Amino acid sequence: MFKKIDLLSEQDTIDLAAFVTPLLKPGDVLCLYGELGSGKTFFTKQVGKFLSINEEIDSPSFVLFKEYNSGRVPLYHLDLYRLRSEEELLDLGIFDMIENGITAIEWPELAENLLPSTTLKLRFHYDGYDRWVVVEPDPSLAEFFE
């Protein structure tokens, strides 16, 4: 099941995060697809705010992985753009901890075969004028996106 949602303003992305975050629990994984500038990091920042994280959330592009523990549950934010193999991903050791928090993965293609499950796949799009996201929930959340 897929649900297309227009993101006509930053507020629309904030509203999407406000809707999604209460549905999440420790162990859930958000796979965030989309080109540079499509809204993946902005969305993750908003999820962090709704988890009551008081730390500044920014892109983990250069460090690959950031952990935020000041909210109701930990938020793990990964950016796999620079990784080239599944072995590099396994060396990060993240699979031992993701069950304790909510994990948001930007550029998740490399991790797809290694993840125990994916709660939501969000495919962000930006064509230079309009933004939208296509949401693909796992079966446990499908009813919320009908």
Tab-separated table of C-alpha atoms in Angstrom:
chain	number	residue	atom	x	y	z
A	1	MET	CA	0.000	0.000	0.000
A	2	PHE	CA	1.298	3.430	-0.947
A	3	LYS	CA	0.024	6.851	0.073
A	4	LYS	CA	1.124	10.038	-1.732
A	5	ILE	CA	1.142	13.167	0.422
A	6	ASP	CA	1.815	16.617	-1.000
A	7	LEU	CA	4.260	18.682	1.027
A	8	LEU	CA	3.370	22.177	-0.145
A	9	SER	CA	5.059	23.902	2.791
A	10	GLU	CA	7.406	23.181	5.679
A	11	GLN	CA	4.287	23.017	7.845
A	12	ASP	CA	3.045	20.053	5.807
A	13	THR	CA	6.266	18.182	6.632
A	14	ILE	CA	5.930	19.170	10.291
A	15	ASP	CA	2.339	17.899	10.239
A	16	LEU	CA	3.472	14.606	8.695
A	17	ALA	CA	6.053	14.163	11.476
A	18	ALA	CA	3.392	15.047	14.065
A	19	PHE	CA	1.146	12.331	12.627
A	20	VAL	CA	3.861	9.663	12.271
A	21	THR	CA	5.800	10.085	15.521
A	22	PRO	CA	3.067	8.908	17.945
A	23	LEU	CA	2.748	5.723	15.872
A	24	LEU	CA	6.415	4.836	16.457
A	25	LYS	CA	7.882	2.688	19.205
A	26	PRO	CA	11.393	1.491	20.081
A	27	GLY	CA	12.700	-0.809	17.384
A	28	ASP	CA	10.887	0.984	14.567
A	29	VAL	CA	12.844	1.937	11.466
A	30	LEU	CA	12.115	4.792	9.061
A	31	CYS	CA	13.750	4.388	5.657
A	32	LEU	CA	14.037	7.826	4.074
A	33	TYR	CA	14.627	7.851	0.327
A	34	GLY	CA	15.101	10.888	-1.876
A	35	GLU	CA	17.639	13.079	-3.571
A	36	LEU	CA	19.613	15.811	-1.832
A	37	GLY	CA	17.323	18.609	-0.706
A	38	SER	CA	14.136	16.564	-0.864
A	39	GLY	CA	13.368	16.907	2.866
A	40	LYS	CA	14.741	13.796	4.579
A	41	THR	CA	16.776	15.591	7.246
A	42	PHE	CA	14.102	18.239	7.832
A	43	PHE	CA	11.566	15.467	8.438
A	44	THR	CA	13.934	13.705	10.864
A	45	LYS	CA	14.430	16.967	12.788
A	46	GLN	CA	10.681	17.239	13.209
A	47	VAL	CA	10.370	13.633	14.398
A	48	GLY	CA	13.057	14.487	16.966
A	49	LYS	CA	11.091	17.484	18.171
A	50	PHE	CA	7.974	15.333	18.617
A	51	LEU	CA	10.071	12.851	20.598
A	52	SER	CA	11.005	15.799	22.878
A	53	ILE	CA	14.670	15.686	21.876
A	54	ASN	CA	16.266	18.946	22.963
A	55	GLU	CA	19.546	18.453	21.095
A	56	GLU	CA	20.191	20.051	17.709
A	57	ILE	CA	19.500	17.423	15.064
A	58	ASP	CA	21.514	17.818	11.901
A	59	SER	CA	22.591	15.703	8.982
A	60	PRO	CA	24.899	12.802	9.812
A	61	SER	CA	26.360	12.883	6.273
A	62	PHE	CA	29.979	13.152	7.339
A	63	VAL	CA	29.845	11.049	10.512
A	64	LEU	CA	27.349	8.474	9.150
A	65	PHE	CA	25.554	8.007	12.470
A	66	LYS	CA	24.227	10.262	15.224
A	67	GLU	CA	22.494	9.253	18.422
A	68	TYR	CA	20.123	11.490	20.382
A	69	ASN	CA	19.167	10.379	23.880
A	70	SER	CA	17.464	13.405	25.430
A	71	GLY	CA	13.920	12.521	24.307
A	72	ARG	CA	11.294	10.019	25.364
A	73	VAL	CA	13.139	7.312	23.404
A	74	PRO	CA	16.519	7.408	21.667
A	75	LEU	CA	16.632	8.544	18.049
A	76	TYR	CA	19.310	7.039	15.834
A	77	HIS	CA	19.924	9.000	12.632
A	78	LEU	CA	21.986	7.402	9.890
A	79	ASP	CA	23.104	8.618	6.494
A	80	LEU	CA	24.404	5.753	4.359
A	81	TYR	CA	25.181	7.820	1.250
A	82	ARG	CA	28.950	7.412	1.583
A	83	LEU	CA	28.964	3.692	2.339
A	84	ARG	CA	29.783	1.311	-0.483
A	85	SER	CA	29.198	-2.150	0.978
A	86	GLU	CA	27.080	-4.032	3.468
A	87	GLU	CA	30.295	-4.882	5.336
A	88	GLU	CA	30.915	-1.172	6.008
A	89	LEU	CA	27.411	-0.914	7.395
A	90	LEU	CA	27.854	-3.953	9.615
A	91	ASP	CA	31.116	-2.470	10.954
A	92	LEU	CA	29.113	0.460	12.370
A	93	GLY	CA	27.507	-1.943	14.858
A	94	ILE	CA	24.135	-0.234	14.696
A	95	PHE	CA	22.067	-3.400	14.506
A	96	ASP	CA	22.872	-4.127	18.137
A	97	MET	CA	21.231	-0.916	19.298
A	98	ILE	CA	18.371	-0.047	16.941
A	99	GLU	CA	15.882	-2.120	18.911
A	100	ASN	CA	16.226	0.364	21.798
A	101	GLY	CA	15.125	3.450	19.888
A	102	ILE	CA	13.633	4.813	16.703
A	103	THR	CA	15.976	4.693	13.728
A	104	ALA	CA	15.809	7.060	10.754
A	105	ILE	CA	17.996	6.015	7.828
A	106	GLU	CA	18.713	8.372	4.945
A	107	TRP	CA	19.879	6.669	1.723
A	108	PRO	CA	18.809	3.247	3.123
A	109	GLU	CA	19.230	1.179	-0.041
A	110	LEU	CA	22.394	-0.510	1.253
A	111	ALA	CA	20.666	-1.573	4.488
A	112	GLU	CA	17.436	-2.948	3.037
A	113	ASN	CA	18.551	-6.598	3.059
A	114	LEU	CA	20.062	-6.330	6.543
A	115	LEU	CA	17.255	-4.635	8.454
A	116	PRO	CA	15.140	-6.851	10.689
A	117	SER	CA	12.104	-4.864	9.589
A	118	THR	CA	11.122	-1.504	8.198
A	119	THR	CA	8.238	0.311	9.805
A	120	LEU	CA	7.836	3.029	7.192
A	121	LYS	CA	9.426	3.724	3.858
A	122	LEU	CA	9.141	7.393	2.966
A	123	ARG	CA	10.159	8.394	-0.558
A	124	PHE	CA	10.693	12.140	-0.645
A	125	HIS	CA	10.491	13.951	-3.975
A	126	TYR	CA	11.327	17.477	-5.082
A	127	ASP	CA	11.096	18.496	-8.726
A	128	GLY	CA	12.325	22.066	-8.284
A	129	TYR	CA	8.822	23.369	-7.637
A	130	ASP	CA	6.799	20.859	-5.664
A	131	ARG	CA	7.570	18.439	-2.841
A	132	TRP	CA	5.725	15.265	-1.989
A	133	VAL	CA	6.326	12.011	-0.200
A	134	VAL	CA	5.137	8.526	-0.977
A	135	VAL	CA	4.613	6.569	2.234
A	136	GLU	CA	4.796	2.784	2.311
A	137	PRO	CA	3.877	1.522	5.796
A	138	ASP	CA	4.451	-1.978	7.035
A	139	PRO	CA	1.211	-3.947	7.602
A	140	SER	CA	0.977	-2.929	11.271
A	141	LEU	CA	0.545	0.734	10.270
A	142	ALA	CA	-1.309	0.375	6.976
A	143	GLU	CA	-4.683	1.319	8.480
A	144	PHE	CA	-3.336	4.749	9.467
A	145	PHE	CA	-2.482	5.618	5.857
A	146	GLU	CA	-5.656	4.526	4.087
